[in-house]
Coordinates of C-alpha atoms and ligand atoms in Angstrom, one line a residue:
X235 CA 43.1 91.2 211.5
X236 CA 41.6 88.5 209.1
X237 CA 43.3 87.0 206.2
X238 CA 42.0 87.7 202.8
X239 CA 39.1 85.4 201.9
X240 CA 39.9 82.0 200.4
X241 CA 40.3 81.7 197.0
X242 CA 37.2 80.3 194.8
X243 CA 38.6 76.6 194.8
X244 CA 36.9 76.3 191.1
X245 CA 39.5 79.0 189.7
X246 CA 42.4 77.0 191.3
X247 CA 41.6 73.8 189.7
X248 CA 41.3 75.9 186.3
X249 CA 44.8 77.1 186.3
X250 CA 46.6 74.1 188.4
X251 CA 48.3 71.4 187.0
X252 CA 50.1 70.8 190.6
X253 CA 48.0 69.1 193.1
X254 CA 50.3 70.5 195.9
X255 CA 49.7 74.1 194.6
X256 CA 45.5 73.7 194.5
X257 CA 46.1 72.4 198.2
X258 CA 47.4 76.0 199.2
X259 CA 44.3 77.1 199.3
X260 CA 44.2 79.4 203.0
X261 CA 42.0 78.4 205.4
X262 CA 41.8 82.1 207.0
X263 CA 40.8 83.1 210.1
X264 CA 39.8 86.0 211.4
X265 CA 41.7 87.8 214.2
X266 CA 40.6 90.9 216.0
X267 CA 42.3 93.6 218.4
X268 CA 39.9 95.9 216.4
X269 CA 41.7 96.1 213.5
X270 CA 40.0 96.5 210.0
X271 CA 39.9 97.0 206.3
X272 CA 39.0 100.5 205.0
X273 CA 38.4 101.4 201.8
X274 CA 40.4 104.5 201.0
X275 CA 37.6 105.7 198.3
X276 CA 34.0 105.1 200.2
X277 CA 35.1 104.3 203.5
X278 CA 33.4 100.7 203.7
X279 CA 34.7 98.6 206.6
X280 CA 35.4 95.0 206.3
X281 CA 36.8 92.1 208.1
X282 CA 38.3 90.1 205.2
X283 CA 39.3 91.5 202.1
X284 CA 39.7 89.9 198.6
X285 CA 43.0 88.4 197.3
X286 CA 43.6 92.0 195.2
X287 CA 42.8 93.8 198.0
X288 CA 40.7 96.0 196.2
X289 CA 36.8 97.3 197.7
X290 CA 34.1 95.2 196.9
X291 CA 32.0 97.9 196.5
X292 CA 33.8 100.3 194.9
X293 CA 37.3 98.9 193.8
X294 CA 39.7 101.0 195.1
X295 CA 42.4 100.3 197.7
X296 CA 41.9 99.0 200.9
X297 CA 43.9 100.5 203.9
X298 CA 44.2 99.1 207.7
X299 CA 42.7 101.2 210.2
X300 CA 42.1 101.1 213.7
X301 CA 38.7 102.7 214.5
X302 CA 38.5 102.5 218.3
X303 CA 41.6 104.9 218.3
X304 CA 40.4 108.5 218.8
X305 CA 41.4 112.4 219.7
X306 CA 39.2 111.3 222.7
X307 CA 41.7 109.0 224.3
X308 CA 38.8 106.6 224.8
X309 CA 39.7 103.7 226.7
X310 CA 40.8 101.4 223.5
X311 CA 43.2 104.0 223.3
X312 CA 46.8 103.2 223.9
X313 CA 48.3 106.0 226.0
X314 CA 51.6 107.6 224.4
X315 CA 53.9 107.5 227.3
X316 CA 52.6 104.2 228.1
X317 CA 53.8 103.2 224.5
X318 CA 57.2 104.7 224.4
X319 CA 57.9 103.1 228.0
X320 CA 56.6 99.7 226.2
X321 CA 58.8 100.4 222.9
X322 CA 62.0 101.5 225.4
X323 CA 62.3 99.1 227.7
X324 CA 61.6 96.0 224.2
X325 CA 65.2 97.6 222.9
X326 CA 67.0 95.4 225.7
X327 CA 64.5 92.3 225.1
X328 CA 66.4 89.1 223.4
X329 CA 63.3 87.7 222.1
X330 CA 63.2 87.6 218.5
X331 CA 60.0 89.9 218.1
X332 CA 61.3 92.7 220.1
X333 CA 64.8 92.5 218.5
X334 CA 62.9 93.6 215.5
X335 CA 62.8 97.6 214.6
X336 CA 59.1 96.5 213.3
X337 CA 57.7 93.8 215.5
X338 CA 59.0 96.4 218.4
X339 CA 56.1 98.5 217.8
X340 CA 53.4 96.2 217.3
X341 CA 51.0 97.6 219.3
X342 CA 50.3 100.2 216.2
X343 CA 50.1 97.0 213.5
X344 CA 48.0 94.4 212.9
X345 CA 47.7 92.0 215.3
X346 CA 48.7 87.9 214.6
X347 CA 46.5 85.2 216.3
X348 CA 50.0 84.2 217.5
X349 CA 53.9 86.0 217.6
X350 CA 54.8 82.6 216.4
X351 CA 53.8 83.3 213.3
X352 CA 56.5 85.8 213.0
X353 CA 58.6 85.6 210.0
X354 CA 61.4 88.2 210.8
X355 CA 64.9 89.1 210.1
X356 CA 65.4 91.3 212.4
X357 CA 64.4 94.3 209.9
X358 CA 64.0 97.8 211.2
X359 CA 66.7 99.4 213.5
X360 CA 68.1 101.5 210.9
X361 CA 70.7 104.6 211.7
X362 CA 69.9 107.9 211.1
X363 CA 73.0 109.7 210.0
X364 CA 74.0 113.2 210.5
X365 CA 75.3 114.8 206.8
X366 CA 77.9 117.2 207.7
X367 CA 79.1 118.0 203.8
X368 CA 75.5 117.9 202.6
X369 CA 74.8 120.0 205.1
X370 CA 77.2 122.5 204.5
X371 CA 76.7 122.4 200.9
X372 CA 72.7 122.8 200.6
X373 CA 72.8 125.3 204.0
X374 CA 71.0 123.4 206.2
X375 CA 72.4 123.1 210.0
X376 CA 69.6 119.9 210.6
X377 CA 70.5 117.8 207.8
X378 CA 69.6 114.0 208.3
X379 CA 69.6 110.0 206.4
X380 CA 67.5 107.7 207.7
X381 CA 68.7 104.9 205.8
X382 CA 66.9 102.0 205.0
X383 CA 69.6 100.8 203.4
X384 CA 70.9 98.8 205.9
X385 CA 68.1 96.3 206.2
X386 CA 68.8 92.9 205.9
X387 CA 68.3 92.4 202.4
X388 CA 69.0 96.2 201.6
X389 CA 66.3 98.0 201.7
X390 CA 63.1 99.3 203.1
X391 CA 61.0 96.8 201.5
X392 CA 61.7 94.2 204.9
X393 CA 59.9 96.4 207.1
X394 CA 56.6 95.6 205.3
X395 CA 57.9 92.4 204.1
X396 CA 57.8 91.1 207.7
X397 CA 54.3 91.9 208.1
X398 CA 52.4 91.2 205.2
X399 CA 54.7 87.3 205.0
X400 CA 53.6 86.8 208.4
X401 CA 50.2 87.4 207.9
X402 CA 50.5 85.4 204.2
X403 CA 51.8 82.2 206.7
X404 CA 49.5 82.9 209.2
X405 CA 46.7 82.6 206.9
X406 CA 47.8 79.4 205.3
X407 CA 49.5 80.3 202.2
X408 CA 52.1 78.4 200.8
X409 CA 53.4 80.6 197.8
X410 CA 53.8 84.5 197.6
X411 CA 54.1 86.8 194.9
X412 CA 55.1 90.2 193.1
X413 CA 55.8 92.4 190.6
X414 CA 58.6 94.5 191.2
X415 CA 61.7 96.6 190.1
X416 CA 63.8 94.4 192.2
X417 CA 63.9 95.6 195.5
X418 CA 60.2 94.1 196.7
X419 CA 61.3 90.6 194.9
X420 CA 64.6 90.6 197.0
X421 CA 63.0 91.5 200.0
X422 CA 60.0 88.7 199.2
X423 CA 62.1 85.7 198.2
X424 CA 64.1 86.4 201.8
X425 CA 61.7 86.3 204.1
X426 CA 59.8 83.5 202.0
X427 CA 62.5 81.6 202.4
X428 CA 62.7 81.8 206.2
X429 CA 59.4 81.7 206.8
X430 CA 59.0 78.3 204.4
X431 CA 56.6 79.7 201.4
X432 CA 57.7 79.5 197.8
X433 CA 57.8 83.0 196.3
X434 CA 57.3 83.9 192.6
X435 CA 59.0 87.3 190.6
X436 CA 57.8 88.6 188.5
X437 CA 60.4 91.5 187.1
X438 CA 60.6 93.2 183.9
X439 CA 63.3 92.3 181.8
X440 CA 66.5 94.1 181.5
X441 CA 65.2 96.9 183.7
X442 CA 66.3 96.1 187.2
X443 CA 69.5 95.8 188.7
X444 CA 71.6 92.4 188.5
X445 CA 72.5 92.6 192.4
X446 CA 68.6 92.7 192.8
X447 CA 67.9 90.1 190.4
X448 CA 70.5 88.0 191.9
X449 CA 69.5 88.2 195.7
X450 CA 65.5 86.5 194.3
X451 CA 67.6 83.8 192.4
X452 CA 70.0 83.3 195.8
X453 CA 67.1 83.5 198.5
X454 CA 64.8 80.5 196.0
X455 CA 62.0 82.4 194.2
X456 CA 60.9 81.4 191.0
X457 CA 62.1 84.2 189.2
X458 CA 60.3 85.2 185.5
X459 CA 61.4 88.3 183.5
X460 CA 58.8 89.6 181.8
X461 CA 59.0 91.4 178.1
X462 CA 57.1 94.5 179.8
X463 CA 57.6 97.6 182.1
X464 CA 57.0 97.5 185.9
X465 CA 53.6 98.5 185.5
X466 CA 52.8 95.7 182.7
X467 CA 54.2 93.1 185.7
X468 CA 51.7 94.4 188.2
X469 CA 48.8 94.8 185.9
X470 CA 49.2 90.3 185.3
X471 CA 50.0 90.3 189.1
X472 CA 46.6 91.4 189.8
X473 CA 44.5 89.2 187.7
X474 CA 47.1 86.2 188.7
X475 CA 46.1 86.7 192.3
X476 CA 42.2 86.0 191.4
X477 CA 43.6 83.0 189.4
X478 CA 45.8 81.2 191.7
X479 CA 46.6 80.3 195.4
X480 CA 48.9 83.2 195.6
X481 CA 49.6 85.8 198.5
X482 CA 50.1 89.4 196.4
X483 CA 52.9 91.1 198.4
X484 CA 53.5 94.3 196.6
X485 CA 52.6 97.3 198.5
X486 CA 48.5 96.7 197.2
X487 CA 48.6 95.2 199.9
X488 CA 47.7 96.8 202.7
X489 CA 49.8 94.6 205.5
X490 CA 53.1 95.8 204.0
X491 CA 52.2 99.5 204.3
X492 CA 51.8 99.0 207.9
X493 CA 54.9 97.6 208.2
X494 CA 56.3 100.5 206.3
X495 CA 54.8 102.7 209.1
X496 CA 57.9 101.8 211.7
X497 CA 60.1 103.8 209.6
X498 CA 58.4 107.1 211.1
X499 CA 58.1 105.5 214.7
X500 CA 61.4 104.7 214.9
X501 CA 62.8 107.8 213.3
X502 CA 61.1 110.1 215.8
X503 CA 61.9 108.0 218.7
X504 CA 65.4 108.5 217.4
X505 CA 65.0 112.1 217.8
X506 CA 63.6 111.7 221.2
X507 CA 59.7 112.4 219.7
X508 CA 61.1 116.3 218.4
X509 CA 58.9 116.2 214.9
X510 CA 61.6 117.2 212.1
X511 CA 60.0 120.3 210.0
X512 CA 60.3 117.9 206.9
X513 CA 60.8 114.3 206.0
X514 CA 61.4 113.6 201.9
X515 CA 61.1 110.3 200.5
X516 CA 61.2 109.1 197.1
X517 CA 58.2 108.4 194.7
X518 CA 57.5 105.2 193.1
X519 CA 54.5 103.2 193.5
X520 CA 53.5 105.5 196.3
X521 CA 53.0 103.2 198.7
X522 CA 55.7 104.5 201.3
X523 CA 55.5 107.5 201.1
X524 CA 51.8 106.9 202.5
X525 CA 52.8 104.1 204.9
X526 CA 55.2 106.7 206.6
X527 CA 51.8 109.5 206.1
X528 CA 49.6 107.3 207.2
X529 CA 52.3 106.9 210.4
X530 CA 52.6 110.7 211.3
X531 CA 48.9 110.9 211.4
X532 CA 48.2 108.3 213.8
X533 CA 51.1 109.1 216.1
X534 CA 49.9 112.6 216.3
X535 CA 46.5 111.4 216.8
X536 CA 47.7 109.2 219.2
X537 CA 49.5 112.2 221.0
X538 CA 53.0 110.8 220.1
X539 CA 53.7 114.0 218.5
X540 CA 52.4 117.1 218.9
X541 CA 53.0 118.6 215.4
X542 CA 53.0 117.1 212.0
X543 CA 56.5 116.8 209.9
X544 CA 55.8 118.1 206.5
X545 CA 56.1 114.8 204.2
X546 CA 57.5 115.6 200.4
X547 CA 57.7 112.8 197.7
X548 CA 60.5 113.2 194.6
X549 CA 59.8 111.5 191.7
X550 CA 62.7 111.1 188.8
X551 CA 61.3 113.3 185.9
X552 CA 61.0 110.6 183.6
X553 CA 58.7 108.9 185.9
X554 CA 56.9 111.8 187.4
X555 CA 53.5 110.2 187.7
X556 CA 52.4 112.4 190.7
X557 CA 54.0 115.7 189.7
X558 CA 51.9 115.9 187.1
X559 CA 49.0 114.7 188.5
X560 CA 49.1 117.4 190.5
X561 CA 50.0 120.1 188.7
X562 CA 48.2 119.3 185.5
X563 CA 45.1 117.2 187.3
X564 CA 44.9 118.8 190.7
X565 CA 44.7 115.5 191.8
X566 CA 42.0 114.6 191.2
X567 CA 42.5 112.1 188.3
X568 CA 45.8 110.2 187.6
X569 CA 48.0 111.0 184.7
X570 CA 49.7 107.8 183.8
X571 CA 53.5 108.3 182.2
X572 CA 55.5 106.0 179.9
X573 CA 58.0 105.8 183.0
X574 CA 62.3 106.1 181.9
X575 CA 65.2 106.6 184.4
X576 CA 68.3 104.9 185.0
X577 CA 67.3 104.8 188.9
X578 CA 65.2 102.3 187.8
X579 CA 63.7 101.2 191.2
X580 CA 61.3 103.9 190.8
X581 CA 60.5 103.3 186.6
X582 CA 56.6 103.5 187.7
X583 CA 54.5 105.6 185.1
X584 CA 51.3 104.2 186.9
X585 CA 51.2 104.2 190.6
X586 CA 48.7 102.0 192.7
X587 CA 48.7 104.4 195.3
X588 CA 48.2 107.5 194.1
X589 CA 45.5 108.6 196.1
X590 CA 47.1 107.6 199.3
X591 CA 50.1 109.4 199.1
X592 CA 48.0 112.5 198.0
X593 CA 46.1 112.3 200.7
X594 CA 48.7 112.2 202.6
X595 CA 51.0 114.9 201.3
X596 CA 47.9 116.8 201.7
X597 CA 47.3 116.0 205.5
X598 CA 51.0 117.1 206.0
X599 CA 51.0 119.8 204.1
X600 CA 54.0 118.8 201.9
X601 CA 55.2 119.2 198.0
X602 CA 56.2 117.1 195.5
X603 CA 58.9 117.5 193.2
X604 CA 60.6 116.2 190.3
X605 CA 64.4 116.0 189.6
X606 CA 66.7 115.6 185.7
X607 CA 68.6 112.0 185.8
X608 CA 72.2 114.6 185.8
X609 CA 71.0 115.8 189.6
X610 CA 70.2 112.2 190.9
X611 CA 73.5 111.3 189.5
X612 CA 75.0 114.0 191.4
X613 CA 73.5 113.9 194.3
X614 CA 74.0 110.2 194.8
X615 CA 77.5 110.9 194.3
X616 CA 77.2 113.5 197.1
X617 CA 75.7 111.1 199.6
X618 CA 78.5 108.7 198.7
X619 CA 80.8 110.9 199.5
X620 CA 79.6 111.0 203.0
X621 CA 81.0 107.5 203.2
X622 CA 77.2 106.1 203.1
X623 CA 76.2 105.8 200.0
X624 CA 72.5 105.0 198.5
X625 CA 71.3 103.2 195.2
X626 CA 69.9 106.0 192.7
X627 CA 66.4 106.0 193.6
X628 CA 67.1 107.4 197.4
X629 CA 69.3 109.5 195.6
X630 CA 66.3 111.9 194.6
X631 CA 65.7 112.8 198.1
X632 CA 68.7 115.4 198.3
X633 CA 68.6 116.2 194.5
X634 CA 64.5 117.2 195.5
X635 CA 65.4 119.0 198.9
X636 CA 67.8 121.8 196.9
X637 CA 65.2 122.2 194.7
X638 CA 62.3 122.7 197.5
X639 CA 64.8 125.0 198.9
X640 CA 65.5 127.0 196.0
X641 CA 61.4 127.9 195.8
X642 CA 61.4 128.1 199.3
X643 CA 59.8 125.4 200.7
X644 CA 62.2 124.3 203.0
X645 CA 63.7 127.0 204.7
X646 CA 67.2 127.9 206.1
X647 CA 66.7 126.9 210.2
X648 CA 64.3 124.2 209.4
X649 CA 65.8 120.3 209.9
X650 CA 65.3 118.0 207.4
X651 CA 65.3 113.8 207.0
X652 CA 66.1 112.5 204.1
X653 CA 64.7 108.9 203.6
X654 CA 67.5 106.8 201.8
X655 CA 65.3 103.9 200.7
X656 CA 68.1 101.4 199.3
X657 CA 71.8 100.5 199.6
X658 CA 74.5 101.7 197.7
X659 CA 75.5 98.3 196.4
X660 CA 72.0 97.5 194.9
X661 CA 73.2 99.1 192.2
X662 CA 77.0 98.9 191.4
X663 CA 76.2 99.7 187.5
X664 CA 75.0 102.9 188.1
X665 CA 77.5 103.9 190.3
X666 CA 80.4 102.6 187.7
X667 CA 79.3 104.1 185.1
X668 CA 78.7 107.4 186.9
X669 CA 82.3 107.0 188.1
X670 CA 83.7 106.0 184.5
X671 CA 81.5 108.7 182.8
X672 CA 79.4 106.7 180.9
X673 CA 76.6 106.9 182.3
X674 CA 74.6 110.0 180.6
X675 CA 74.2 110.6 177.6
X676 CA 76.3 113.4 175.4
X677 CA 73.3 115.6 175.7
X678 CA 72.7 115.7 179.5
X679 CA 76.4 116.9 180.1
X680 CA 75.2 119.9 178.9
X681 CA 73.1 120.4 181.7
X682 CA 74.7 123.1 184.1
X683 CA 74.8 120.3 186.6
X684 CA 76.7 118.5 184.5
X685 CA 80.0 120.8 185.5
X686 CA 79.8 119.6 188.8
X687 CA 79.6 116.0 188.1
X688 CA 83.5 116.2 186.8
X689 CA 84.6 116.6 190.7
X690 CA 82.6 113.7 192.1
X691 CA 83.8 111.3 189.4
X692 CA 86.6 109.0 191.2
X693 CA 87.2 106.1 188.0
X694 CA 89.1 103.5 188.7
X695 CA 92.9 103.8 188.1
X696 CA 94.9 100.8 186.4
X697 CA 98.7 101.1 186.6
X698 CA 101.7 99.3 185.8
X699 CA 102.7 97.2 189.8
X700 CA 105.7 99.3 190.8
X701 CA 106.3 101.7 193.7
X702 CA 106.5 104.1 191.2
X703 CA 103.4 104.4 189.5
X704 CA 101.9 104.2 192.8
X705 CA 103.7 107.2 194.5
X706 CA 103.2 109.2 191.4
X707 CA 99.7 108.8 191.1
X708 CA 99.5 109.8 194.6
X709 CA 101.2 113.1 194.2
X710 CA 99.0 114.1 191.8
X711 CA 95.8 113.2 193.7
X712 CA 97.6 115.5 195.7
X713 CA 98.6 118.2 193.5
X714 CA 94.8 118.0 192.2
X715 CA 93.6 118.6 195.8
X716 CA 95.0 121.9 196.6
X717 CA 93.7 123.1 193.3
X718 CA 90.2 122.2 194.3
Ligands
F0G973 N1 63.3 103.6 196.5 C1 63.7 102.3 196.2 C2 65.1 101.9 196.5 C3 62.7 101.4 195.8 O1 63.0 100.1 195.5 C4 61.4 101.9 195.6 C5 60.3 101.0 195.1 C6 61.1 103.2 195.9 C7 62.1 104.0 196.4 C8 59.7 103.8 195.7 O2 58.9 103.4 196.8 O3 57.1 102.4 195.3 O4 56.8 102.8 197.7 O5 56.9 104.7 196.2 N2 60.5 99.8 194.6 C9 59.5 98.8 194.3 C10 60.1 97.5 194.0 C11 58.5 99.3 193.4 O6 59.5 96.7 193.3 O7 61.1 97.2 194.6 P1 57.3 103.3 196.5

């Protein structure tokens, strides 16, 4: 797959004091395998794309595609139980690429001029969790988390993070950047770091978490918080990366979604290739919930499944971007939203990929839902309680799934993955607060949710250091418990 086209060398020396940054300039070369750019709007097929990796022809997004791979099985075709022997028999490899749950199943990403080039972690090989209490609660025998959480740097951004650095080194870059609500920025600075580039944030100010924050500080990136929303960072990202020797790594970019996609390979090979009725994911920027469409697709056209898993996306009310584009659009035209939730990895009101993830949803033939700020708070609770834990944002997955079973959508019988996107401790305000009861607002514990919250809520106790205090408090947990 090529690396984007150099930048103009004129609009480096306009912005660049420092010689050593105008020197970054890529010198990209093209690699092949038969993989290609594809615009998502007109279809237009490239080789290299532009640093925004937006259609030159149209501007809208650019995807990665593989067009030798067909229903027909022609011979470019890889053959599926060819490819789960090959993706089998890695999971006892010691070599670095095959250690990694992405770099695993390379044979369905974009292909490096050399493995070498390999910036990895060892991302990927997440554990899909059975939830016996959510289970029981919501009525669902099939209940399951795959949870990204437990990536190295907490989250599912270092599946595509390994991909798209790679390619960003591979291509000659020497800095990366991105906007981001923390997670990407964390994700970015690690994998910067290891691979040698110099990374730059740019984050909105006092809207992301401070474990976030501090993982970009800790990992090197030059860190700037911006006084604007999420979208206000990507919206200078993009005009940035026509300006400067910069590699974009947000999830524009269409590298990271196909990093993204090993999420769905690994999950079904983790069910032994048995499609799940419904996977649910949560809605931000869009572009996982199409990396892990755009996945289910191309392993059933591949004949790696032989039905599709319906793929939902939850978006937190005050950021419900989608929802409305559907409903009130039809989706045809996006309805942007002044974005406001305290699960503030998803506070998007203007999602790049829209269009993906509808088309998509779409293909799969699944909803999309939105859910109050008192049910994320519960149902985070509820998936700590399992002893896992998520941050808020994966949180919306099981707040969305009662609510697509309540109109039906999901029925009783049918299994179920929930996609937890980030760890619990990515967010360790949230969860004190939730815990202390301060974190809604009078109003909200009004909410007929709200009475359930009161159960979940486990504040920390401070007591006097005797024997007494301690054996006291213990009897009343106790005494508490068999009234519940
Ligand atoms: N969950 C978490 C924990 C996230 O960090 C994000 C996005 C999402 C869900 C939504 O995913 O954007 O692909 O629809 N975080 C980005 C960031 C935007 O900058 O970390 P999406």
């Amino acid at each position: 797959m090529p690396p984007p086209t150099p930048i103009e060398p004129k609009a480096v020396e306009a912005i660049t004091a420092d010689a050593t940054m105008a020197e970054a300039t890529p010198a990209g070369q093209p690699a092949t395998s038969g993989f290609r750019f594809r615009c998502i709007a007109c279809g237009d097929l490239t080789d290299s794309a532009v640093q925004n990796f937006r259609c030159s022809r149209c501007g809208d997004l650019l995807e990665i595609t593989n067009p030798n791979w067909s229903h027909a099985q022609g011979s470019s075709t890889p053959a599926a139980a060819d490819l789960k022997a090959t993706w089998k028999q890695r999971r006892v490899s010691l070599s670095p690429v095959d250690l990694s749950g992405v770099w695993r199943f390379r044979e369905l990403l974009p292909t490096l001029e050399n493995l070498h080039h390999v910036i990895t972690l060892r991302e990927g090989n997440t554990p899909l969790y059975d939830l016996p209490q959510c289970s029981r609660m919501v009525g669902l025998p099939h209940l399951f988390a795959k949870h990204q959480g437990m990536n190295p740097t907490g989250s599912f951004k270092d599946t595509g993070m390994t991909v798209a650095a790679s390619f960003a080194r591979q291509a000659g870059f020497r800095w990366v950047a991105c906007a981001s609500t923390g997670n990407t920025s964390a994700s970015m600075a690690a994998y910067a770091a290891r691979g040698g580039l110099r990374s730059l944030v740019l984050v909105p100010e006092g809207k992301i978490s401070w474990s976030k924050l501090s993982q970009a500080l800790d990992y090197g990136a030059v860190t700037c918080q911006l006084r604007t929303d999420f979208d206000g960072c990507l919206r200078l990202l993009q005009e940035l990366v026509l300006r400067a020797p910069v590699y974009q790594l947000n999830s524009i970019n269409p590298f990271r979604l196909e990093g993204q996609k090993t999420l769905a390979f690994e999950l079904l090979e983790q069910l032994d290739w048995q499609p799940p009725d419904h996977i649910i994911v949560p809605g931000g920027n869009l572009g996982n919930s199409s990396a892990i469409g755009k996945a289910l697709l191309e392993m059933h056209d591949l004949g790696l499944i032989s039905r599709l898993p319906k793929l939902s996306v939850i978006q937190a009310e005050g950021a419900n971007a989608l929802v409305r584009t559907l409903r009130e659009a039809g989706g045809k035209r996006l309805i942007t939203v002044q974005a406001e939730t305290a699960a503030t990895a998803i506070r998007i009101g203007n999602p790049a990929s829209w269009k993906k993830a509808i088309r998509v949803l779409q293909a799969t033939g699944g909803a999309c839902e939105q859910v109050s700020e008192v049910e994320i708070a519960r149902a985070k609770a509820e998936i700590g309680a399992e002893g896992i834990g998520c941050e808020p944002a994966s949180a919306v997955t099981l707040a969305g799934l009662k609510k697509l079973l309540k109109r039906g959508f999901v029925k009783p019988g049918e299994s179920v993955v929930l996609v937890l996107t980030g760890h619990l401790l990515k967010d360790p305000g949230f969860t004190m607060e939730f815990h202390r009861g301060e974190l809604l607002p009078a109003t909200a514990e009004s909410d007929p949710e709200a009475s359930q919250l009161q159960s979940l809520r486990r504040p920390p106790i401070v007591l006097d250091a005797t024997l007494d205090a301690v054996i006291r408090t213990l009897e009343e947990q106790e005494k508490s418990n068999l009234r519940a």
